[in-house]
Amino acid sequence: MIAFIRFRNLSFHFRKETELIRRFHSGTNLKSTSPDSSCSAVAIFWDLDNKPPKSLPPYEAAVKLKAAAASFGAVRYMVAYANRHAFSYVPQVVREKRRERKMLNQLERKGVIKSIEPYLCRVCGRNFYTNEKLVNHFKQIHESEHKKRLNQIESAKGSRRVKLLAKYSMKIQKYKNAARDVLTPKEGYGLADELKRAGFFVKTVSDKPEAADVELRNDMVEVMDRRRAECLVLVSDDSDFVNVLKEAKLRCLRTVVVGDLNDGPLKRNADTGFSWKEILMGKAKKEAVSVVGKWKDRDVLKRLEWTYNPQLEKEVFGLDDDMGEDEDVEQGSVDENMTNGDSGAWWDLRSDAETEAVSSRSCK
């Protein structure tokens, strides 16, 4: 019985060592073999000076971009770069909408047209028949209340400041959500606030030329140095980032480019590329599944590649140099015996009887 238990333990350890050796040669990670551990981290770098959102509102464009990037892994890092001129610029689409809203306000004031549904104040719930009355009400009451709250928070210190923040947090958020649709921003069209609401970290750089490009490039290199992400998503058409993409490839990182140039230098040096239209339509999110599948197949093939390493073979299988020398000696002795025992040519295939007859004739 004791011998049987020992035999069973030995067989168990032998199977375990065999499995470890097999995984060691195939390159499988022994610490994390679950599917969740293979989920790569994704970092998004958005060049707003080169690729600002135009066809969609900033918040919707940022949400769709994040959803497309999430198809390549878990999004851990999202940064948008621009100078103050990019945040003060108003696209042509937004200008046309504001112009139409101004004309509708004039027609409503004159009584030419009338809204089917009343305008609702999302802070207090009151209804108004014209948009101008809603805007005036919002500015006179709710905007002044919001400023008073902010002044109280700024003047307070210590625990009182913390209590005021907790007390007014819901009201401040409610005001911001309502003001987004009612009030027109004094500068720009709310690009920075909308991107922050979508989860992006907005980085305002100096007004020097190429300042945003330098800051973006430095952050990408830092992410690569610290191995914070395995997949880099670059939103730009600027060819100055080609060297950064090449560096990412040398470090075995995945690269995705979002831009409108179909055959641009960035997309040629990236693993895959999409246009803004594909991002907004959701086509990029569907195609990302096949791209990730190709990446996984490529990783599996790399793990299965085998190269001969004598030192590794000796450590794993316990081979010594003495065994090789003994084999060479034995092989040499066998070759000598074969050479001495058979004086004929190797192509002369004769039987033993014929060989004896030939040798007796030669003796005579």
Phi, psi and omega in degrees: 000316180295320178297322179295318179296317178298318179298320180294319178295319179297318179295323178296314179294325178296317178296321181295316179294323177298319179294321178296318179296319180297317178293325180295319181286325181280351177083016181284140179286124184280339184277322184230102178246004179281155180296330183293330183289342180276359180288118185273154178273142184240139176237132181251128177238117188247117177270094183290332177296328182263326184226072174281152177289126184242313186281339181234158172301150186303320183295314180295319179297319180293321180294318179292323177295318179295320179295321178293320179291330179293344177289342179266352180155193180276121181284116183249341191215119181224116182225138175240136187240136176189160172267180186292335179293326178293327180279338177270347180285141179243121180295163181295324180297317179292323178297318179295321178295319179294323178294318177296320179296324178293319178295320178295323178297320178294319179292324177292324180294323180279349180083013180290316178238162180218136181290141180293314179250143179292156179279125186260133172276120186278002177261308182254346178089007180282153180252147179223146184275341177232154180290328180296320178295323177295317181295317179297317178298318182294318181290317185290323186256297190285324179292320177294321176296320180296319178295321178297319179297315180296322178295321177297318181292319181291326181281338182279158180221157174067223183292329178296321178297319179296319180295320179293322176298316178293326183288319186259004185298316180293319181292322179295317179294321178295320179294317181297319179295322180284321182294335181298328182262342186259309186270145175269128180301144180292332180223130179072209180224032176074032184296312184295316181295322181290322178290323176296322179296330179278354177107001181277148171267115184268122182250113178269120183258177180288169182276006179292149179297139180064020180292319179294322180295318180294317180294318179296316181297319180295320179292324177295318179294321179295320177297321178291320181296320183269000177055045179278344182212150176257349180224128181248127178250117182250124178256095182185161171240010182283123182287355179291345182267011182296317182295326178293320178295321178295320178296321178296323178293321178297332179269012176063038176258150177278143181229134179231133181243134176245113181196171183265350177277112185294320182242041181282168181294331180292314181291332178290331181261359179261164178292321178205160182214151179224157174265165178298326180296319178293326178293314185288328180278350182085005181291325180295324180295324179286318181289338181296332180296315179291326179295316179296323177298320177294321178297318180294319177298321179295321178294321179296318179296324178293322179293327183280348178294131184244132175233142183283125178232105185300319181296319179294321179296321179293320182290321184284313187261359176070033180277139180248160178290332181297323180297320179295321179294319178298320180295323179294320179296314180298319181294322179294319179294322178296319180295322179294318178299318180295322180292317181289324185285334184238104182273348181279172178287153185288340180271352181274099184265092179240157178281172181293322180296315180296323180294320179293320179297317180295321181290324178291324178294320182291331178289324180292000000 
